[in-house]
PDB file of C-alpha atoms in Angstrom:
ATOM      1  CA  MET Q  66     104.946  75.485  65.188  1.00  0.00           C
ATOM      2  CA  LYS Q  67     105.872  78.040  68.308  1.00  0.00           C
ATOM      3  CA  ARG Q  68     105.432  76.969  71.841  1.00  0.00           C
ATOM      4  CA  THR Q  69     104.986  80.607  74.147  1.00  0.00           C
ATOM      5  CA  ARG Q  70     107.344  80.665  77.187  1.00  0.00           C
ATOM      6  CA  THR Q  71     107.146  82.928  80.064  1.00  0.00           C
ATOM      7  CA  ALA Q  72     110.396  83.301  82.278  1.00  0.00           C
ATOM      8  CA  ALA Q  73     111.497  84.714  85.497  1.00  0.00           C
ATOM      9  CA  LEU Q  74     114.407  86.635  84.013  1.00  0.00           C
ATOM     10  CA  THR Q  75     116.832  88.819  85.572  1.00  0.00           C
ATOM     11  CA  LEU Q  76     117.931  92.381  83.868  1.00  0.00           C
ATOM     12  CA  ALA Q  77     121.415  91.265  85.961  1.00  0.00           C
ATOM     13  CA  ALA Q  78     121.726  87.237  84.417  1.00  0.00           C
ATOM     14  CA  ALA Q  79     119.694  88.248  81.010  1.00  0.00           C
ATOM     15  CA  ALA Q  80     122.583  86.444  79.464  1.00  0.00           C
ATOM     16  CA  ALA Q  81     121.966  83.038  81.236  1.00  0.00           C
ATOM     17  CA  ALA Q  82     118.578  83.227  79.877  1.00  0.00           C
ATOM     18  CA  VAL Q  83     118.450  80.866  77.226  1.00  0.00           C
ATOM     19  CA  ALA Q  84     119.333  77.427  77.184  1.00  0.00           C
ATOM     20  CA  PRO Q  85     120.005  75.514  74.076  1.00  0.00           C
ATOM     21  CA  ALA Q  86     118.681  72.509  74.977  1.00  0.00           C
ATOM     22  CA  LEU Q  87     114.858  71.276  73.894  1.00  0.00           C
ATOM     23  CA  GLY Q  88     112.458  72.368  76.080  1.00  0.00           C
ATOM     24  CA  GLN Q  89     114.795  74.656  78.373  1.00  0.00           C
ATOM     25  CA  ALA Q  90     113.036  77.963  78.665  1.00  0.00           C
ATOM     26  CA  SER Q  91     114.428  79.703  81.631  1.00  0.00           C
ATOM     27  CA  ALA Q  92     117.164  80.321  83.462  1.00  0.00           C
ATOM     28  CA  THR Q  93     117.258  80.669  87.678  1.00  0.00           C
ATOM     29  CA  ALA Q  94     117.296  84.428  88.856  1.00  0.00           C
ATOM     30  CA  ALA Q  95     120.636  85.831  90.639  1.00  0.00           C
ATOM     31  CA  PRO Q  96     119.599  86.596  94.121  1.00  0.00           C
ATOM     32  CA  GLY Q  97     117.785  89.695  94.622  1.00  0.00           C
ATOM     33  CA  THR Q  98     117.829  90.488  91.275  1.00  0.00           C
ATOM     34  CA  GLY Q  99     114.527  89.288  89.729  1.00  0.00           C
ATOM     35  CA  TYR Q 100     112.750  92.696  91.054  1.00  0.00           C
ATOM     36  CA  LEU Q 101     112.403  95.936  91.773  1.00  0.00           C
ATOM     37  CA  GLN Q 102     111.765  96.981  95.293  1.00  0.00           C
ATOM     38  CA  ASP Q 103     109.970 100.035  97.105  1.00  0.00           C
ATOM     39  CA  PRO Q 104     111.128 100.223  99.699  1.00  0.00           C
ATOM     40  CA  ALA Q 105     115.071  99.544  98.570  1.00  0.00           C
ATOM     41  CA  GLY Q 106     116.858  97.024 100.500  1.00  0.00           C
ATOM     42  CA  GLY Q 107     116.423  93.347 101.953  1.00  0.00           C
ATOM     43  CA  GLU Q 108     113.300  91.571 102.835  1.00  0.00           C
ATOM     44  CA  HIS Q 109     112.392  93.184 106.180  1.00  0.00           C
ATOM     45  CA  GLU Q 110     112.920  96.605 104.443  1.00  0.00           C
ATOM     46  CA  MET Q 111     109.222  98.340 104.992  1.00  0.00           C
ATOM     47  CA  LYS Q 112     107.350 101.536 104.889  1.00  0.00           C
ATOM     48  CA  SER Q 113     105.206 101.913 107.866  1.00  0.00           C
ATOM     49  CA  LEU Q 114     102.344 104.305 109.427  1.00  0.00           C
ATOM     50  CA  TRP Q 115     101.168 104.849 113.311  1.00  0.00           C
ATOM     51  CA  THR Q 116      97.540 105.668 113.702  1.00  0.00           C
ATOM     52  CA  LYS Q 117      96.521 108.932 114.697  1.00  0.00           C
ATOM     53  CA  ASP Q 118      96.275 107.492 118.547  1.00  0.00           C
ATOM     54  CA  GLN Q 119      99.160 105.457 118.219  1.00  0.00           C
ATOM     55  CA  LYS Q 120      98.313 102.315 118.714  1.00  0.00           C
ATOM     56  CA  HIS Q 121      98.431 100.390 116.190  1.00  0.00           C
ATOM     57  CA  LYS Q 122     101.333  99.889 113.227  1.00  0.00           C
ATOM     58  CA  LEU Q 123     100.961  99.342 109.369  1.00  0.00           C
ATOM     59  CA  GLU Q 124     104.434  98.190 107.500  1.00  0.00           C
ATOM     60  CA  GLY Q 125     104.045  97.618 103.778  1.00  0.00           C
ATOM     61  CA  GLN Q 126     106.357  97.049 100.670  1.00  0.00           C
ATOM     62  CA  VAL Q 127     106.138  96.231  96.959  1.00  0.00           C
ATOM     63  CA  ARG Q 128     108.202  94.059  94.372  1.00  0.00           C
ATOM     64  CA  PHE Q 129     107.684  94.419  90.637  1.00  0.00           C
ATOM     65  CA  HIS Q 130     108.083  91.435  88.834  1.00  0.00           C
ATOM     66  CA  PRO Q 131     108.764  92.407  84.871  1.00  0.00           C
ATOM     67  CA  GLY Q 132     108.010  89.066  84.119  1.00  0.00           C
ATOM     68  CA  ILE Q 133     109.846  88.230  80.648  1.00  0.00           C
ATOM     69  CA  GLN Q 134     108.497  86.044  77.846  1.00  0.00           C
ATOM     70  CA  TYR Q 135     109.259  84.997  74.562  1.00  0.00           C
ATOM     71  CA  GLU Q 136     107.885  82.127  72.167  1.00  0.00           C
ATOM     72  CA  THR Q 137     110.263  79.213  70.849  1.00  0.00           C
ATOM     73  CA  VAL Q 138     111.427  78.247  67.332  1.00  0.00           C
ATOM     74  CA  SER Q 139     113.591  75.567  66.027  1.00  0.00           C
ATOM     75  CA  ARG Q 140     116.288  75.558  64.939  1.00  0.00           C
ATOM     76  CA  PRO Q 141     118.883  72.882  63.792  1.00  0.00           C
ATOM     77  CA  ALA Q 142     120.685  71.090  66.451  1.00  0.00           C
ATOM     78  CA  LEU Q 143     124.286  72.905  67.102  1.00  0.00           C
ATOM     79  CA  PRO Q 144     127.364  70.022  66.018  1.00  0.00           C
ATOM     80  CA  GLY Q 145     127.333  67.187  67.939  1.00  0.00           C
ATOM     81  CA  ASP Q 146     123.957  67.263  69.015  1.00  0.00           C
ATOM     82  CA  PRO Q 147     122.010  63.841  68.452  1.00  0.00           C
ATOM     83  CA  ARG Q 148     118.512  65.741  67.874  1.00  0.00           C
ATOM     84  CA  ASP Q 149     118.013  67.036  64.040  1.00  0.00           C
ATOM     85  CA  GLU Q 150     116.583  70.539  65.436  1.00  0.00           C
ATOM     86  CA  ARG Q 151     116.476  72.539  68.816  1.00  0.00           C
ATOM     87  CA  ARG Q 152     113.839  74.599  70.701  1.00  0.00           C
ATOM     88  CA  VAL Q 153     115.237  78.144  71.119  1.00  0.00           C
ATOM     89  CA  ALA Q 154     114.139  81.864  72.166  1.00  0.00           C
ATOM     90  CA  ASP Q 155     112.623  84.255  69.360  1.00  0.00           C
ATOM     91  CA  PRO Q 156     114.189  87.397  70.000  1.00  0.00           C
ATOM     92  CA  ASP Q 157     111.736  89.042  67.672  1.00  0.00           C
ATOM     93  CA  THR Q 158     108.568  87.523  70.126  1.00  0.00           C
ATOM     94  CA  LEU Q 159     110.357  89.528  73.857  1.00  0.00           C
ATOM     95  CA  SER Q 160     107.335  91.372  75.583  1.00  0.00           C
ATOM     96  CA  TRP Q 161     106.770  91.567  79.079  1.00  0.00           C
ATOM     97  CA  MET Q 162     104.021  90.143  81.726  1.00  0.00           C
ATOM     98  CA  PRO Q 163     104.702  92.063  84.798  1.00  0.00           C
ATOM     99  CA  SER Q 164     103.170  90.645  88.640  1.00  0.00           C
ATOM    100  CA  TYR Q 165     103.273  92.131  91.865  1.00  0.00           C
ATOM    101  CA  GLU Q 166     104.904  90.928  95.068  1.00  0.00           C
ATOM    102  CA  PHE Q 167     102.960  92.714  98.317  1.00  0.00           C
ATOM    103  CA  ALA Q 168     104.703  92.498 102.037  1.00  0.00           C
ATOM    104  CA  TRP Q 169     102.356  93.800 105.183  1.00  0.00           C
ATOM    105  CA  ALA Q 170     102.630  93.657 108.595  1.00  0.00           C
ATOM    106  CA  VAL Q 171     100.426  94.832 111.281  1.00  0.00           C
ATOM    107  CA  SER Q 172     101.318  95.905 115.024  1.00  0.00           C
ATOM    108  CA  ASP Q 173      99.422  96.952 117.778  1.00  0.00           C
ATOM    109  CA  VAL Q 174     100.647  98.375 121.123  1.00  0.00           C
ATOM    110  CA  LEU Q 175     100.337  96.315 124.532  1.00  0.00           C
ATOM    111  CA  VAL Q 176     101.116  98.737 126.779  1.00  0.00           C
ATOM    112  CA  ASN Q 177     102.886 101.920 125.300  1.00  0.00           C
ATOM    113  CA  LYS Q 178     104.651 102.354 121.650  1.00  0.00           C
ATOM    114  CA  GLY Q 179     107.567 100.813 122.475  1.00  0.00           C
ATOM    115  CA  LEU Q 180     105.942  97.606 123.024  1.00  0.00           C
ATOM    116  CA  THR Q 181     103.679  95.698 120.344  1.00  0.00           C
ATOM    117  CA  THR Q 182     102.469  92.420 119.997  1.00  0.00           C
ATOM    118  CA  LYS Q 183     101.721  91.340 115.704  1.00  0.00           C
ATOM    119  CA  ASN Q 184      98.634  88.783 116.236  1.00  0.00           C
ATOM    120  CA  GLY Q 185      95.064  87.796 115.000  1.00  0.00           C
ATOM    121  CA  LYS Q 186      93.492  88.300 111.455  1.00  0.00           C
ATOM    122  CA  HIS Q 187      93.724  91.277 109.307  1.00  0.00           C
ATOM    123  CA  PRO Q 188      91.822  92.974 106.350  1.00  0.00           C
ATOM    124  CA  ILE Q 189      93.778  93.731 103.467  1.00  0.00           C
ATOM    125  CA  VAL Q 190      94.232  95.230 100.442  1.00  0.00           C
ATOM    126  CA  VAL Q 191      96.459  95.683  97.828  1.00  0.00           C
ATOM    127  CA  ARG Q 192      96.819  97.904  94.794  1.00  0.00           C
ATOM    128  CA  ALA Q 193      99.393  98.939  92.349  1.00  0.00           C
ATOM    129  CA  VAL Q 194      98.542 100.447  88.558  1.00  0.00           C
ATOM    130  CA  LEU Q 195     101.027 100.988  85.888  1.00  0.00           C
ATOM    131  CA  ARG Q 196     101.664 104.103  83.916  1.00  0.00           C
ATOM    132  CA  ASP Q 197     103.251 105.215  80.972  1.00  0.00           C
ATOM    133  CA  ALA Q 198     105.149 108.261  80.667  1.00  0.00           C
ATOM    134  CA  ARG Q 199     102.608 110.104  80.018  1.00  0.00           C
ATOM    135  CA  GLY Q 200     100.771 108.912  83.063  1.00  0.00           C
ATOM    136  CA  THR Q 201      98.020 106.909  81.431  1.00  0.00           C
ATOM    137  CA  ALA Q 202      97.229 103.560  83.089  1.00  0.00           C
ATOM    138  CA  ARG Q 203      98.218 100.662  81.168  1.00  0.00           C
ATOM    139  CA  ALA Q 204      97.984  97.732  83.894  1.00  0.00           C
ATOM    140  CA  GLU Q 205      96.100  98.165  87.432  1.00  0.00           C
ATOM    141  CA  VAL Q 206      95.002  95.431  90.095  1.00  0.00           C
ATOM    142  CA  GLU Q 207      93.499  95.187  93.162  1.00  0.00           C
ATOM    143  CA  GLN Q 208      92.671  92.532  95.421  1.00  0.00           C
ATOM    144  CA  GLU Q 209      90.655  92.470  99.065  1.00  0.00           C
ATOM    145  CA  LEU Q 210      92.365  89.659 101.683  1.00  0.00           C
ATOM    146  CA  THR Q 211      90.342  88.758 103.829  1.00  0.00           C
ATOM    147  CA  GLY Q 212      91.687  86.782 107.080  1.00  0.00           C
ATOM    148  CA  GLN Q 213      94.953  87.303 106.947  1.00  0.00           C
ATOM    149  CA  PRO Q 214      97.910  86.973 109.289  1.00  0.00           C
ATOM    150  CA  ALA Q 215      99.683  90.258 110.882  1.00  0.00           C
ATOM    151  CA  THR Q 216     102.881  89.634 108.528  1.00  0.00           C
ATOM    152  CA  GLY Q 217     102.148  88.637 105.475  1.00  0.00           C
ATOM    153  CA  ARG Q 218     102.987  88.254 101.432  1.00  0.00           C
ATOM    154  CA  GLN Q 219     100.961  87.750  98.372  1.00  0.00           C
ATOM    155  CA  LYS Q 220     101.878  88.137  94.832  1.00  0.00           C
ATOM    156  CA  VAL Q 221      99.205  89.246  92.278  1.00  0.00           C
ATOM    157  CA  ALA Q 222      99.666  88.588  88.337  1.00  0.00           C
ATOM    158  CA  GLY Q 223      99.522  91.830  86.802  1.00  0.00           C
ATOM    159  CA  GLY Q 224      97.522  89.737  83.428  1.00  0.00           C
ATOM    160  CA  LYS Q 225      98.627  92.362  80.859  1.00  0.00           C
ATOM    161  CA  ARG Q 226     100.834  91.653  78.262  1.00  0.00           C
ATOM    162  CA  ILE Q 227     103.200  95.327  78.429  1.00  0.00           C
ATOM    163  CA  PRO Q 228     105.546  95.397  75.056  1.00  0.00           C
ATOM    164  CA  CYS Q 229     109.553  95.909  74.900  1.00  0.00           C
ATOM    165  CA  ASP Q 230     110.609  99.285  74.315  1.00  0.00           C
ATOM    166  CA  THR Q 231     107.732 101.254  75.158  1.00  0.00           C
ATOM    167  CA  GLY Q 232     109.434 103.937  77.295  1.00  0.00           C
ATOM    168  CA  ARG Q 233     109.457 104.614  81.463  1.00  0.00           C
ATOM    169  CA  TYR Q 234     106.914 103.199  83.935  1.00  0.00           C
ATOM    170  CA  THR Q 235     105.526 103.942  87.242  1.00  0.00           C
ATOM    171  CA  VAL Q 236     104.375 101.831  89.659  1.00  0.00           C
ATOM    172  CA  GLU Q 237     102.110 103.523  92.433  1.00  0.00           C
ATOM    173  CA  TRP Q 238     101.362 101.163  95.157  1.00  0.00           C
ATOM    174  CA  SER Q 239      99.417 100.485  98.183  1.00  0.00           C
ATOM    175  CA  VAL Q 240      98.704  98.927 101.231  1.00  0.00           C
ATOM    176  CA  THR Q 241      96.245  99.502 103.150  1.00  0.00           C
ATOM    177  CA  ARG Q 242      94.587  97.553 106.480  1.00  0.00           C
ATOM    178  CA  THR Q 243      90.983  98.740 107.016  1.00  0.00           C
ATOM    179  CA  HIS Q 244      90.747 101.413 110.066  1.00  0.00           C
ATOM    180  CA  TYR Q 245      94.407 101.404 110.440  1.00  0.00           C
ATOM    181  CA  GLY Q 246      95.456 103.734 107.437  1.00  0.00           C
ATOM    182  CA  THR Q 247      96.888 103.480 103.683  1.00  0.00           C
ATOM    183  CA  LEU Q 248     100.632 103.096 102.485  1.00  0.00           C
ATOM    184  CA  THR Q 249     101.804 103.824  99.243  1.00  0.00           C
ATOM    185  CA  GLY Q 250     104.745 103.867  96.779  1.00  0.00           C
ATOM    186  CA  THR Q 251     106.685 104.865  93.720  1.00  0.00           C
ATOM    187  CA  LEU Q 252     109.119 103.102  91.196  1.00  0.00           C
ATOM    188  CA  ARG Q 253     110.312 103.359  88.323  1.00  0.00           C
ATOM    189  CA  TRP Q 254     110.755 100.687  85.343  1.00  0.00           C
ATOM    190  CA  ASP Q 255     112.616 100.896  82.096  1.00  0.00           C
ATOM    191  CA  SER Q 256     111.018  98.642  79.699  1.00  0.00           C
ATOM    192  CA  GLY Q 257     113.792  98.379  76.896  1.00  0.00           C
ATOM    193  CA  CYS Q 258     114.981  94.734  76.373  1.00  0.00           C
ATOM    194  CA  GLU Q 259     117.943  95.334  74.543  1.00  0.00           C
ATOM    195  CA  ARG Q 260     120.091  93.097  76.610  1.00  0.00           C
ATOM    196  CA  TYR Q 261     117.599  90.247  76.375  1.00  0.00           C
ATOM    197  CA  ARG Q 262     117.134  90.415  72.931  1.00  0.00           C
ATOM    198  CA  THR Q 263     121.643  90.489  72.031  1.00  0.00           C
ATOM    199  CA  ALA Q 264     121.800  87.654  75.425  1.00  0.00           C
ATOM    200  CA  PHE Q 265     119.124  85.685  73.154  1.00  0.00           C
ATOM    201  CA  SER Q 266     120.916  85.941  69.778  1.00  0.00           C
ATOM    202  CA  GLY Q 267     124.056  85.505  70.850  1.00  0.00           C
ATOM    203  CA  LYS Q 268     123.058  82.316  73.140  1.00  0.00           C
ATOM    204  CA  ASN Q 269     121.244  80.620  69.485  1.00  0.00           C
ATOM    205  CA  GLY Q 270     123.278  80.764  67.350  1.00  0.00           C
ATOM    206  CA  PRO Q 271     123.588  80.459  63.797  1.00  0.00           C
ATOM    207  CA  ALA Q 272     120.175  79.483  62.151  1.00  0.00           C
TER     208      ALA Q 272
END
């Protein structure tokens, strides 16, 4: 019997992703390495644009979470373990289940461009498209978020499984504030799973 588990693992922490204990199928990601971000940098790094009349500013950011996914299988217990068997990750079942995290900030000018305020409720539309090397859209999400605060963050599930080792992908994203404008960006992602596969095989021990 197999059980599907989804783990938010990172490339930097791949070797720590598998624990031999029964039911333990994920590891804590190293800080700041669990996603790809556009623009690169810290939490407050944003792309921005002003409206033509210079009275409103929109800022935006996206984080792409690859989301490694795998199934577990039964293996004999390790020496010294009182259990008869253990559940471990099966490297042959690795795949990706991406999600997208959008952040925005909406500013309005009080007196001049140097004095702004972030207030009120706003209609925000977030969108992302995951394209393969040929430019074909493999996954797409779009949500209209009404009544949002001037600064906010929203994570959206991708809803599509992406097989391992299917090449490089491009994430095209946008954040729109109606009547203010649309921010856009792109980032690159490599779907290779070899690091996870090696880590899982090494951590799981003999069959």
